[in-house]
Coordinates of C-alpha atoms in Angstrom, one line a residue:
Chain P
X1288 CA 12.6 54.6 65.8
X1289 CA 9.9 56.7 64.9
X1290 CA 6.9 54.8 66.1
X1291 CA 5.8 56.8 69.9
X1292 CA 4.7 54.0 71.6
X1293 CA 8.3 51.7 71.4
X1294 CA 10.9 54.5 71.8
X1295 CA 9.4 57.2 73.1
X1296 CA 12.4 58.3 76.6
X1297 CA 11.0 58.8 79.8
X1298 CA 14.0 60.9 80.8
X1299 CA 16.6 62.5 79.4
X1300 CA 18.9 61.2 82.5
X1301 CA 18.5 57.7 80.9
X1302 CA 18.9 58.5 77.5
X1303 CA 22.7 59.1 78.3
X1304 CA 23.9 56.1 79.6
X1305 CA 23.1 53.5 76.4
X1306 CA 25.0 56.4 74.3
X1307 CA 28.0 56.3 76.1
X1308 CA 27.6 52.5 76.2
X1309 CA 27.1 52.6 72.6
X1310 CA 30.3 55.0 72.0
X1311 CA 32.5 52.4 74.3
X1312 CA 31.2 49.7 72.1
X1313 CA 32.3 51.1 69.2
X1314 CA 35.9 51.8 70.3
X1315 CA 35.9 48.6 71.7
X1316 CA 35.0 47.3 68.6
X1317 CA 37.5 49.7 65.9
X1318 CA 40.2 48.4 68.3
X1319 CA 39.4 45.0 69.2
X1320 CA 42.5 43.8 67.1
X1321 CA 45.1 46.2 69.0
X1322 CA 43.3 45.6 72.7
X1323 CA 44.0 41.8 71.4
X1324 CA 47.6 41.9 70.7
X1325 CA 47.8 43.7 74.2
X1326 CA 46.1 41.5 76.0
X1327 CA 48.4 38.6 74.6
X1328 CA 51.8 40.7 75.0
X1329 CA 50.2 40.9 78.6
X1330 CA 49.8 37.6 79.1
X1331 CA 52.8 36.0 77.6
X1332 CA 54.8 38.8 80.1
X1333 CA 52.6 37.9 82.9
X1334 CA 53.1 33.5 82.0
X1335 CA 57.0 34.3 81.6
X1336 CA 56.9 35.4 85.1
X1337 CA 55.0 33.3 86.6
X1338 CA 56.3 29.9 85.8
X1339 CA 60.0 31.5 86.2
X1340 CA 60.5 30.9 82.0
X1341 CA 64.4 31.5 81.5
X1342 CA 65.2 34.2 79.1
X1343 CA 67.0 31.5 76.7
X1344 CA 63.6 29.7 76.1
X1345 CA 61.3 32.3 76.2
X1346 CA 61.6 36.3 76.7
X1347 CA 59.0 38.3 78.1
X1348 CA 58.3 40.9 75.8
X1349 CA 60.0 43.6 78.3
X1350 CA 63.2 42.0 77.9
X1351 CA 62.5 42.0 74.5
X1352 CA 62.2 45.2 74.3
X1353 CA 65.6 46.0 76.4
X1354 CA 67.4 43.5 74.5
X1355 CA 66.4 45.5 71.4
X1356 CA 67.5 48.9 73.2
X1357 CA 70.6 47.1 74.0
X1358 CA 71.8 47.0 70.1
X1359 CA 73.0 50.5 68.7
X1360 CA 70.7 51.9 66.5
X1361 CA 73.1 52.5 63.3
X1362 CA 73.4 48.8 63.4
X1363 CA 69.8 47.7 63.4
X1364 CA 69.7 49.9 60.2
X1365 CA 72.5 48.2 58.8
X1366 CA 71.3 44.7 59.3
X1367 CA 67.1 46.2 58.3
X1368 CA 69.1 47.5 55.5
X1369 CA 71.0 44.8 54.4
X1370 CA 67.5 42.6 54.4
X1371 CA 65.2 45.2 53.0
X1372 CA 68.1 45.9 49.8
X1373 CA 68.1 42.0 48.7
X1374 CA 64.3 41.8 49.2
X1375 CA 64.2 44.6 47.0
X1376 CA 66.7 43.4 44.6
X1377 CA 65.5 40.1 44.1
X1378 CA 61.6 41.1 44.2
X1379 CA 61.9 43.1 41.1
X1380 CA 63.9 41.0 39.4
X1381 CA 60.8 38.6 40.0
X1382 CA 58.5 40.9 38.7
X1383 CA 60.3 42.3 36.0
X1384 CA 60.9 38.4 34.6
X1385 CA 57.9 36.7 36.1
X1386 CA 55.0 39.0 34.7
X1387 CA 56.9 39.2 30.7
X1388 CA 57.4 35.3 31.1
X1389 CA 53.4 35.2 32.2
X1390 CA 52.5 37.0 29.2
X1391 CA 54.8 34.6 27.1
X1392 CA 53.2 31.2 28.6
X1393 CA 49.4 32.5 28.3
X1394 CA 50.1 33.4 24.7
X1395 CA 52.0 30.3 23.7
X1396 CA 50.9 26.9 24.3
X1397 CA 54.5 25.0 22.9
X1398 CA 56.1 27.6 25.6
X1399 CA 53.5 26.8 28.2
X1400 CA 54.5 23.2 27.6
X1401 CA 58.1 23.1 27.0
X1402 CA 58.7 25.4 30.4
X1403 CA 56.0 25.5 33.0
X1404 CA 56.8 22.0 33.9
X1405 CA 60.2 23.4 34.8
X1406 CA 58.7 25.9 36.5
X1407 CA 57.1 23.7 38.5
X1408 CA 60.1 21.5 39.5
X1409 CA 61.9 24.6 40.5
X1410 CA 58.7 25.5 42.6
X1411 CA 58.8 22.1 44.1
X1412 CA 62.2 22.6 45.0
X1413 CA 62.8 23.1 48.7
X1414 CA 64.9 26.5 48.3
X1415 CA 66.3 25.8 51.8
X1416 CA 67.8 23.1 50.9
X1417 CA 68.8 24.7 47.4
X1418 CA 70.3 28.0 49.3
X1419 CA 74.0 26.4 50.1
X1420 CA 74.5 25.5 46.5
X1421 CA 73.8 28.5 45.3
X1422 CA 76.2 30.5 47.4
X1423 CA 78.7 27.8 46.2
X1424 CA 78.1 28.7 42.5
X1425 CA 77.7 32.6 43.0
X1426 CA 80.3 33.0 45.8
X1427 CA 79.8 35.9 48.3
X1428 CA 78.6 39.5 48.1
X1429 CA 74.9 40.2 47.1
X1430 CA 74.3 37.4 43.7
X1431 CA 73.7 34.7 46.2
X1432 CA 71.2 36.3 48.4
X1433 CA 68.9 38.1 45.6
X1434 CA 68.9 34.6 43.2
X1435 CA 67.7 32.9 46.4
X1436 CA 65.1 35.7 47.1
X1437 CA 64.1 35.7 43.2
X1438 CA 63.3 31.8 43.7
X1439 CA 61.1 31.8 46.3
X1440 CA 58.8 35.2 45.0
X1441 CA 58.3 34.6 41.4
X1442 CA 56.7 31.4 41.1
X1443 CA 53.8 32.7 42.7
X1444 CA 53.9 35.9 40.0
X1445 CA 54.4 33.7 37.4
X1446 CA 51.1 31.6 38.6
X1447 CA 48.8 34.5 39.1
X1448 CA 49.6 36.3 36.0
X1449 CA 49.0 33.7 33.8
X1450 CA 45.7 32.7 35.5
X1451 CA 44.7 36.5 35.3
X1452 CA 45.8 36.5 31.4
X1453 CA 44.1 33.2 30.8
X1454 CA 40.6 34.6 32.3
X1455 CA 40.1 37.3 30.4
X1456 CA 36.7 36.6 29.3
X1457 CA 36.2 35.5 25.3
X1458 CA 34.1 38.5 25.1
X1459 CA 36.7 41.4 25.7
X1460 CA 39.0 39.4 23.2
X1461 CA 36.5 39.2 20.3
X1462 CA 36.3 42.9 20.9
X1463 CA 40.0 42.9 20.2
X1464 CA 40.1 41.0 17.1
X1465 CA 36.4 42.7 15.3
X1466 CA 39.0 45.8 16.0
X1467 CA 41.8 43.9 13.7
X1468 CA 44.1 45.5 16.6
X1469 CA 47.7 43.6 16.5
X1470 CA 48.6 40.7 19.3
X1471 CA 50.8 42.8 21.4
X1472 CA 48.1 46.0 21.7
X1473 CA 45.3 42.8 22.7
X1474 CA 48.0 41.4 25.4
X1475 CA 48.6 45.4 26.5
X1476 CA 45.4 47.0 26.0
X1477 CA 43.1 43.5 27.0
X1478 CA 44.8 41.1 28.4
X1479 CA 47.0 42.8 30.9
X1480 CA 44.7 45.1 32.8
X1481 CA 42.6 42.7 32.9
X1482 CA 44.8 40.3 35.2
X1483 CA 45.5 43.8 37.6
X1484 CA 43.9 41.9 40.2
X1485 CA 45.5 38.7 39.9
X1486 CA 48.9 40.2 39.2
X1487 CA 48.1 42.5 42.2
X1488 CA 47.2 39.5 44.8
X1489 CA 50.6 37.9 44.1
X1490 CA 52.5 40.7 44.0
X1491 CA 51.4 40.9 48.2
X1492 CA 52.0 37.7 48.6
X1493 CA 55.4 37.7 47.1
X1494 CA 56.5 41.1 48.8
X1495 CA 56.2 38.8 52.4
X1496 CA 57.8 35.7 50.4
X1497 CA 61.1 38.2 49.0
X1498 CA 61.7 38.8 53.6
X1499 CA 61.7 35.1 53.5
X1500 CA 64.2 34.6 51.1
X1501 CA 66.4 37.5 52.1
X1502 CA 66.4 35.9 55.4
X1503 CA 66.8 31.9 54.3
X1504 CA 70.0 34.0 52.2
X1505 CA 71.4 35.7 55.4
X1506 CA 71.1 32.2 57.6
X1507 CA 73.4 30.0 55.1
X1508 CA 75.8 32.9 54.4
X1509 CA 76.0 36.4 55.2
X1510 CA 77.9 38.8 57.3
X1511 CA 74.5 41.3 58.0
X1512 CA 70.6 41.6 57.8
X1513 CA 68.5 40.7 60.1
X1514 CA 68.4 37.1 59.4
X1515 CA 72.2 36.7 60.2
X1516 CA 71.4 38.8 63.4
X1517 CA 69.4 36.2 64.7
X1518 CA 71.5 33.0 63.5
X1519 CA 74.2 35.7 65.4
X1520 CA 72.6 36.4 68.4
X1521 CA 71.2 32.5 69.0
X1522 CA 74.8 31.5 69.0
X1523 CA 75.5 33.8 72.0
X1524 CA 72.0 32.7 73.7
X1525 CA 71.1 36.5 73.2
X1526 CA 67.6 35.1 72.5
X1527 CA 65.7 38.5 73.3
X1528 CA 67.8 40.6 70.8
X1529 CA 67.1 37.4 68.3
X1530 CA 63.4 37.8 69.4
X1531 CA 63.8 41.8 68.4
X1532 CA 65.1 41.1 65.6
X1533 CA 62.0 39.2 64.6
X1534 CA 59.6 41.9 65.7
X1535 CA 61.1 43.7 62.9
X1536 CA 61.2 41.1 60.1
X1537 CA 57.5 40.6 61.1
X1538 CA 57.2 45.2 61.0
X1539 CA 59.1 45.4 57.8
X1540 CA 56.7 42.1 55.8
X1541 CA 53.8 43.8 57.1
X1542 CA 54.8 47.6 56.0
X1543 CA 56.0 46.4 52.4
X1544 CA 52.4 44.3 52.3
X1545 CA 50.6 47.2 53.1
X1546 CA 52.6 49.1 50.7
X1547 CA 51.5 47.1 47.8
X1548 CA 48.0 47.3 48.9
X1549 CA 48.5 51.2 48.7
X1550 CA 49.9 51.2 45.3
X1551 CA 47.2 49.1 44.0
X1552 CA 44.6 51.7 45.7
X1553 CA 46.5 54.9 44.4
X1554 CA 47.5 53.5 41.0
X1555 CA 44.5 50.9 40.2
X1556 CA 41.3 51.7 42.3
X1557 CA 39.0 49.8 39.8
X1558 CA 40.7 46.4 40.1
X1559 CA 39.9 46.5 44.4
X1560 CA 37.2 44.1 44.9
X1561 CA 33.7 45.4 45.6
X1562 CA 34.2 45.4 49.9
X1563 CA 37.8 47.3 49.5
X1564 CA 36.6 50.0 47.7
Chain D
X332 CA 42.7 45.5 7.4
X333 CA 41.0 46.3 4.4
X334 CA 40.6 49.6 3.3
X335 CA 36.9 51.5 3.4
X336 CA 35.4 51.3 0.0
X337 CA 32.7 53.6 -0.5
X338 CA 29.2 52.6 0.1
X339 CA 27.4 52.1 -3.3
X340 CA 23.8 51.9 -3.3
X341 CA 23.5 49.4 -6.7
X342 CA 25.1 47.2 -4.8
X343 CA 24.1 45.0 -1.8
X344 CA 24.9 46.1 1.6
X345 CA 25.9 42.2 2.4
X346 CA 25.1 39.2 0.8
X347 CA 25.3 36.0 1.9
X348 CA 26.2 33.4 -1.1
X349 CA 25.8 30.0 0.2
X350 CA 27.0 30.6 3.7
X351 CA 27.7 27.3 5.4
X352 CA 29.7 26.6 8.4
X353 CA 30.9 23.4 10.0
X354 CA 32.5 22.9 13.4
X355 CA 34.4 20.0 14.1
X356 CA 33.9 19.2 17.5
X357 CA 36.8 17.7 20.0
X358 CA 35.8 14.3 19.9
X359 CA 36.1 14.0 16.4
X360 CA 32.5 14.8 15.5
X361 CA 31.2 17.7 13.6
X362 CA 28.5 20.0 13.8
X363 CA 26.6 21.6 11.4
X364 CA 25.9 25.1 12.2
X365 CA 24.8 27.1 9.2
X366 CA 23.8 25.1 5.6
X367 CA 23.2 26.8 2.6
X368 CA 22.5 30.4 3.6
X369 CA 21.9 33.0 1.2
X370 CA 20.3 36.1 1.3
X371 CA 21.1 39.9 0.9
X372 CA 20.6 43.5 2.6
X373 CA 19.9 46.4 0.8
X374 CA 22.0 49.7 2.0
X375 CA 20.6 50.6 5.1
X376 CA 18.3 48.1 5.5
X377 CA 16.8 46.5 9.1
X378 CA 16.8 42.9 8.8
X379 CA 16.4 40.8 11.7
X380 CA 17.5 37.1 12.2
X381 CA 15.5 35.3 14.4
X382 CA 15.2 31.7 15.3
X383 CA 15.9 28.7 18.3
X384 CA 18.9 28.6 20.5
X385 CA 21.6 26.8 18.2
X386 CA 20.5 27.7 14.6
X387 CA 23.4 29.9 13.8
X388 CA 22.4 33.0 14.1
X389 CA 25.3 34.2 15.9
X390 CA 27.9 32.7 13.8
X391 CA 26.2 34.3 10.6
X392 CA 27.1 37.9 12.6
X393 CA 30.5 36.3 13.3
X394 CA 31.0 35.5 10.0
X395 CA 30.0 38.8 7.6
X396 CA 32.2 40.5 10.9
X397 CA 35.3 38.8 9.1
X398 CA 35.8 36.6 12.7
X399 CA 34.8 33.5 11.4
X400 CA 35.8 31.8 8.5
X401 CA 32.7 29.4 6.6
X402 CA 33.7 26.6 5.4
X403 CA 31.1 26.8 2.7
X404 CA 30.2 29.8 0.4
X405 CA 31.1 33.4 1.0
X406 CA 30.0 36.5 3.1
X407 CA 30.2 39.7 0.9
X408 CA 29.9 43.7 1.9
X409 CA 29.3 46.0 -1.1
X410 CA 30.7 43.3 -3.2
X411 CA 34.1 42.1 -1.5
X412 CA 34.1 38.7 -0.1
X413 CA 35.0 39.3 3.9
X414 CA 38.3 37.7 4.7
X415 CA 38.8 39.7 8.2
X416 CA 37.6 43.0 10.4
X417 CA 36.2 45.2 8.0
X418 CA 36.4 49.3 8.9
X419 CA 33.0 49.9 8.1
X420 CA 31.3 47.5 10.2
X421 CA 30.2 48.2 13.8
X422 CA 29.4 45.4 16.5
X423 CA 27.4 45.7 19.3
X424 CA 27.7 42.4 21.3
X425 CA 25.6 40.4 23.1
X426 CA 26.8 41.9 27.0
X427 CA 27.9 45.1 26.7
X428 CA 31.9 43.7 27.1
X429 CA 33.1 47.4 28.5
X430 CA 36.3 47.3 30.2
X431 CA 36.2 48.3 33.5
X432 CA 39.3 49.9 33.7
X433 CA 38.5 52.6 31.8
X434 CA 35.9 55.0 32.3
X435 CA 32.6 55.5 29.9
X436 CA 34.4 58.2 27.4
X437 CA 37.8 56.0 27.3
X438 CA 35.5 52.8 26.4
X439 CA 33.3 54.6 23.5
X440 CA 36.6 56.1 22.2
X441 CA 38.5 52.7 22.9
X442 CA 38.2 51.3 19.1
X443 CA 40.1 54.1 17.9
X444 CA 43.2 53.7 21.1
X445 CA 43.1 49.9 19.9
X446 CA 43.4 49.9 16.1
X447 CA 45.8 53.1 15.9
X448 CA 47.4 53.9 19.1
X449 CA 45.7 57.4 19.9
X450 CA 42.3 59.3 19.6
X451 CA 42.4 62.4 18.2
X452 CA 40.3 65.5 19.7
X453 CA 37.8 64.9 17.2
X454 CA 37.3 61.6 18.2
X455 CA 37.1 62.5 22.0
X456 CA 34.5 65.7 20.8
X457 CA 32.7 62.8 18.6
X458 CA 32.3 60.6 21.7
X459 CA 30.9 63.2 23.7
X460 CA 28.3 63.7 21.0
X461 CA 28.0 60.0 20.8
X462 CA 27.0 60.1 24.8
X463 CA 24.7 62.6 24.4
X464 CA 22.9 60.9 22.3
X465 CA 22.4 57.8 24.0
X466 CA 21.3 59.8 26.9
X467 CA 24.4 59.7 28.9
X468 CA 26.4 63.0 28.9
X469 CA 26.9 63.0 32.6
X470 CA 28.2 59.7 32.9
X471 CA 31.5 60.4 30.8
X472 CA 33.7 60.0 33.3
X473 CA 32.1 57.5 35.3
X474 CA 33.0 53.6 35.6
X475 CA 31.1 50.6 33.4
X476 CA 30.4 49.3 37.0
X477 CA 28.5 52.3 38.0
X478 CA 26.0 51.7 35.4
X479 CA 22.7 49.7 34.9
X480 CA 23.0 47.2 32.5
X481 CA 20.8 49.3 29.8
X482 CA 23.3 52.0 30.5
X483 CA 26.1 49.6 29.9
X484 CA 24.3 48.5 26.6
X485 CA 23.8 52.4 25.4
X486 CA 27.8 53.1 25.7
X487 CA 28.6 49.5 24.3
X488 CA 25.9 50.6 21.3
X489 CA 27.8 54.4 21.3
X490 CA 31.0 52.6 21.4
X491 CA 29.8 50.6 17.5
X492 CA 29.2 54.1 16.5
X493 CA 32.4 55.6 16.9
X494 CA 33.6 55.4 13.1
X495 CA 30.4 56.1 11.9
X496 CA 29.9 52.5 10.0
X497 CA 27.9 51.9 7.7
X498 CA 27.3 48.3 9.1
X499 CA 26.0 47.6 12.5
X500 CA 25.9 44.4 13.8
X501 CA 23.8 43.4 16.4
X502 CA 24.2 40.2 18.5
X503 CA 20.9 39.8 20.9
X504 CA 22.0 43.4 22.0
X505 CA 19.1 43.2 24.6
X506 CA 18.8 40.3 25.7
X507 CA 20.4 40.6 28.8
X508 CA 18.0 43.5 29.8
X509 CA 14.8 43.3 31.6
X510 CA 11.9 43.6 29.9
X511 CA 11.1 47.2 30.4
X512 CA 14.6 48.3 29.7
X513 CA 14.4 46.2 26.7
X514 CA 11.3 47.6 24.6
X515 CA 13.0 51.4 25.8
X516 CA 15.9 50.4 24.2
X517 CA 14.2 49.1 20.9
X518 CA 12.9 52.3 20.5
X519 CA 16.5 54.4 21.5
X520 CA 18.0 52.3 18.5
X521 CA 14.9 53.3 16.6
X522 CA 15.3 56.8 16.8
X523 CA 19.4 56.0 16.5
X524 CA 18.8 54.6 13.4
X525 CA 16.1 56.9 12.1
X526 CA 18.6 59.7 13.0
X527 CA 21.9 58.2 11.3
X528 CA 20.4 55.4 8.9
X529 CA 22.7 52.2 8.8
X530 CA 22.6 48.6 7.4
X531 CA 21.8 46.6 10.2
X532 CA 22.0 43.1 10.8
X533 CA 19.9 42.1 14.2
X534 CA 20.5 38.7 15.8
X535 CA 17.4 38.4 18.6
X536 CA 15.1 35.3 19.7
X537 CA 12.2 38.3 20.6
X538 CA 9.8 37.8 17.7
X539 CA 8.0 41.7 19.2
X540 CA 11.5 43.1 19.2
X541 CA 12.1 41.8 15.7
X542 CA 8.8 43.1 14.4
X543 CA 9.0 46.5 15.7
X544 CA 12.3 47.3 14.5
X545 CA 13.0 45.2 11.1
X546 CA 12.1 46.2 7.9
X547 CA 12.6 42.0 7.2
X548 CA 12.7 39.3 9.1
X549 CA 14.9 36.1 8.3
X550 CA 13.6 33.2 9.9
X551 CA 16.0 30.2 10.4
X552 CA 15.4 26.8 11.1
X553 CA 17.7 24.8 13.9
X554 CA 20.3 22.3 13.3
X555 CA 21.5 23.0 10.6
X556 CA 20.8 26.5 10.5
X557 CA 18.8 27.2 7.1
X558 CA 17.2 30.0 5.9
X559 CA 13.3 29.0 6.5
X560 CA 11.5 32.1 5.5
X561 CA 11.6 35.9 5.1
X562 CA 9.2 38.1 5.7
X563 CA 8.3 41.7 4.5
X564 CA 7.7 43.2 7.9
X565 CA 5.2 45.9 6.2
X566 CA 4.1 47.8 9.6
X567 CA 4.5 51.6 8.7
X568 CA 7.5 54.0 10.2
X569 CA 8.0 55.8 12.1
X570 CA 7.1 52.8 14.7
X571 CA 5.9 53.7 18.5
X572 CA 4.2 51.8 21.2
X573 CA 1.0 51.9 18.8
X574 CA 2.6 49.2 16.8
X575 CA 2.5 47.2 19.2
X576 CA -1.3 46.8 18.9
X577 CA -1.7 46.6 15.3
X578 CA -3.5 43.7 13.8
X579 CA -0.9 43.1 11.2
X580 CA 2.2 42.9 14.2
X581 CA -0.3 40.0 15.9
X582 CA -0.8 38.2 12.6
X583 CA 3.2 38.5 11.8
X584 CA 4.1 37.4 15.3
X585 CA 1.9 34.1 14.8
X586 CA 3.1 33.6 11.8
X587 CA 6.9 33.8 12.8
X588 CA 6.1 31.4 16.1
X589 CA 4.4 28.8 14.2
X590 CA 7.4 28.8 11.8
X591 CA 10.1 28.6 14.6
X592 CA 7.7 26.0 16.3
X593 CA 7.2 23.9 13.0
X594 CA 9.0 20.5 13.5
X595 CA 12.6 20.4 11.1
X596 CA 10.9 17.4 9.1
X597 CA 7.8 19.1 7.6
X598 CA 10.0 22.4 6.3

């Protein structure tokens, strides 16, 4: 921009007009994905009324949003509740069996073939379909609904971890043993920071999976959460409060997402790739 | 792990009694690395191994590190045959193999965290000193990743140092640098070794590198790996970029690259 004869201004008065432009631009652009959902929560309102949609097929988003006002606001928090404690439950009981069981299969190859293929078969498992069963064996209360959560998040821990384990590179571990450190400091000191990452990347996919579950747990059998609220409110064609009740299932998968992603920045900041950082 | 037995200067440094090393290969096959090596280092001697891709050199520095096992012969240091990881042997590997999780001070001082658990203040203040000597005193806390590969290199060599071995083992240390960084390091481990003399043991495929820094030169053959000749380096110390332009470092160099060029058959 320094060169006279390309960008010299003729007039101040003109100068100001591409800088605003510029400015818009760039608010444009920071908020392109907000001014998106907007514009579609505009339009689906906007399509609803048009073509005269009924409220039982599809909602506009305002009566969403009075359907939601509708419902008192100590029970949403016991049915968000309800969801969010077996999510919990069930998550760390996936991660505090998936990541030791990881370390076992990467450091044992009769474990790694004795069990993964079992592993597998449970993964292979439609849990749907598995979900009734279970609530036969474990009966009512919380059991049920955390084993079913459990299933569906800690295959993919499992799976991560031991592909992070399994790549740490032949270098690092030749390190280890010219040290004559023992097996268990290589696995602690070597092996597992080196999988941060991986464990890290399913550890946000499974925080999204454990919702899922909670909510597969609360359709078959469940007196709260916010999956029974919808299987609830569909029964009595109360398909905007159902349709609420998914606005916060999609809130609460996205705030405990994010949450991972923060504790991985706060806790691990060297294991973000290159462009996160 | 052994215990540290006290360097003794009638003995040899390492010996190598017959080294040989076969791998059997997957398929059933075998592959003969190293055949019928044998040679020794004197205590704190500069010997340099260098040869073609695939003659062995790096499984002799695996080996006399107590990581491989030959199947032939034995690897010895001050006497002992090798059976594992010996205390006073340091490795410097071929990439510098820093772990990004922990920052430059953590990685020099991460031999002693592995083998006992801890690091002791002295350790810390020894890997400061350690830093400062390979130039990087202001990078303590920094990341591996926030270093040029020579950088990397220096705190993977300050990292060997840590126990103060008497051994330092050497895999193509360099070879991953660029060619400037690479004759500015040769001279950093010059004046590294001039200040704290160690036995080292320097696998390279740079016949210059080799001449300015070894005292002798063992050149091996490929396929099997066999000892083909070694040669008294001779150029005087303390070496500098002079050396370089020596008539006896030309007539070495020539000498060395018709040997590694000489077909197997007529050895």
């Amino acid at each position: 921009m320094k060169s006279p004869t390309i960008s010299a201004p003729r007039s101040s008065g003109r100068r100001r007009w591409p800088d605003m432009g510029r400015a818009l631009l760039k608010v444009l652009d920071r908020g392109a994905p907000l001014f998106a959902s907007l514009l579609l929560l505009l339009i689906w309102e906007l399509a609803c009324r048009l073509f005269q949609v009924p409220a039982y097929l599809l909602p506009t988003p305002s009566a969403i949003v009075q359907g939601a006002l509708a419902v008192a606001l100590e029970s949403w928090l016991g049915h968000i509740w309800a969801t969010l404690r077996v999510s919990l439950q069930g998550y760390a009981l996936a991660v505090a069996i998936g990541i030791p069981l990881a370390v076992a299969l990467a450091n044992s190859r009769l474990l790694s073939r004795t069990l993964y293929p079992q592993l597998v078969i449970i993964q292979s498992t439609p849990i749907v379909a598995v979900a009734p069963i279970i609530v036969v064996v474990l009966g009512a209360g919380d059991a049920p609904r955390v084993a079913i959560t459990f299933l569906i998040t800690f295959f993919p821990i499992v799976v991560s971890t031991v592909t992070g384990l399994l790549a740490t590179p032949p270098a690092m571990l030749e390190l280890s043993r010219s040290l004559g450190a023992s097996r268990l400091r290589e696995v602690k000191n070597i092996q597992l920071p080196f999988a941060v990452p991986y464990i890290f990347s399913a550890l946000r996919i499974s925080v999204t999976l454990a919702i899922i579950g909670a909510v597969v747990a609360e359709f078959v059998a469940a007196e709260d959460g916010l999956g029974f609220f919808i299987a609830f409110s569909t029964s009595f064609f109360k398909v905007p409060q159902a349709f609420a009740a998914l606005g916060v299932l999609v809130t609460l998968s996205l705030a405990l997402f994010q949450l991972v992603s923060l504790t991985q920045r706060l806790l691990f900041p060297w294991s973000l790739p290159d462009a996160e950082k | 792990m052994t215990t540290r037995i006290e360097p003794d200067g009638s003995r040899p440094a390492i010996r190598f009694d017959r080294v040989g090393q076969v791998f059997s290969g997957s398929d059933g096959g075998s592959v003969t690395a190293l055949e019928d090596v044998s040679f020794t280092l004197r205590r704190h001697e500069f010997v340099a191994v260098i040869g073609p891709s695939g003659c062995g050199k790096s499984t002799l520095l695996r080996i006399i590190a107590g990581l491989v096992k030959p199947t032939g012969g034995q690897a010895e240091i001050y006497g002992l045959p090798v059976t594992g990881p010996r205390e006073e042997v340091g490795i410097v590997f071929q990439q510098p193999t820093l772990l990004p999780w922990l920052n430059v001070r953590d990685n020099v001082t991460f031999p002693m965290k592995h083998k006992h658990g801890r690091v002791t203040p002295a350790e810390k203040q020894r890997a400061g000193e350690l830093l400062a000597m390979v130039g990087l005193e202001d990078f303590a806390t920094r990341r591996p990743n926030e270093l040029s590969g020579g950088m990397q290199q220096r705190v993977g060599i300050a990292r060997a140092l840590l126990h103060d071995p008497d051994i330092l083992l050497m895999d193509e240390p360099f070879s991953a640098l660029d060619a400037l960084t690479r004759d500015e390091m040769s001279f950093e481990l010059l004046r590294i070794w001039t200040e704290r003399p160690k036995t080292v043991l320097f696998i390279t495929h740079s016949i210059p590198e080799a001449l300015l820094l070894a005292d002798r030169i063992l050149v091996m053959s490929a396929r099997p790996g066999r000892v083909r000749e070694i040669i008294d380096v001779g150029l005087a110390r303390p070496r500098s970029m002079e050396t370089l332009s020596e008539p006896r470092f030309h007539e070495i160099a020539n000498h060395i690259r018709a040997q590694v060029f000489r077909p197997a058959a007529l050895a």
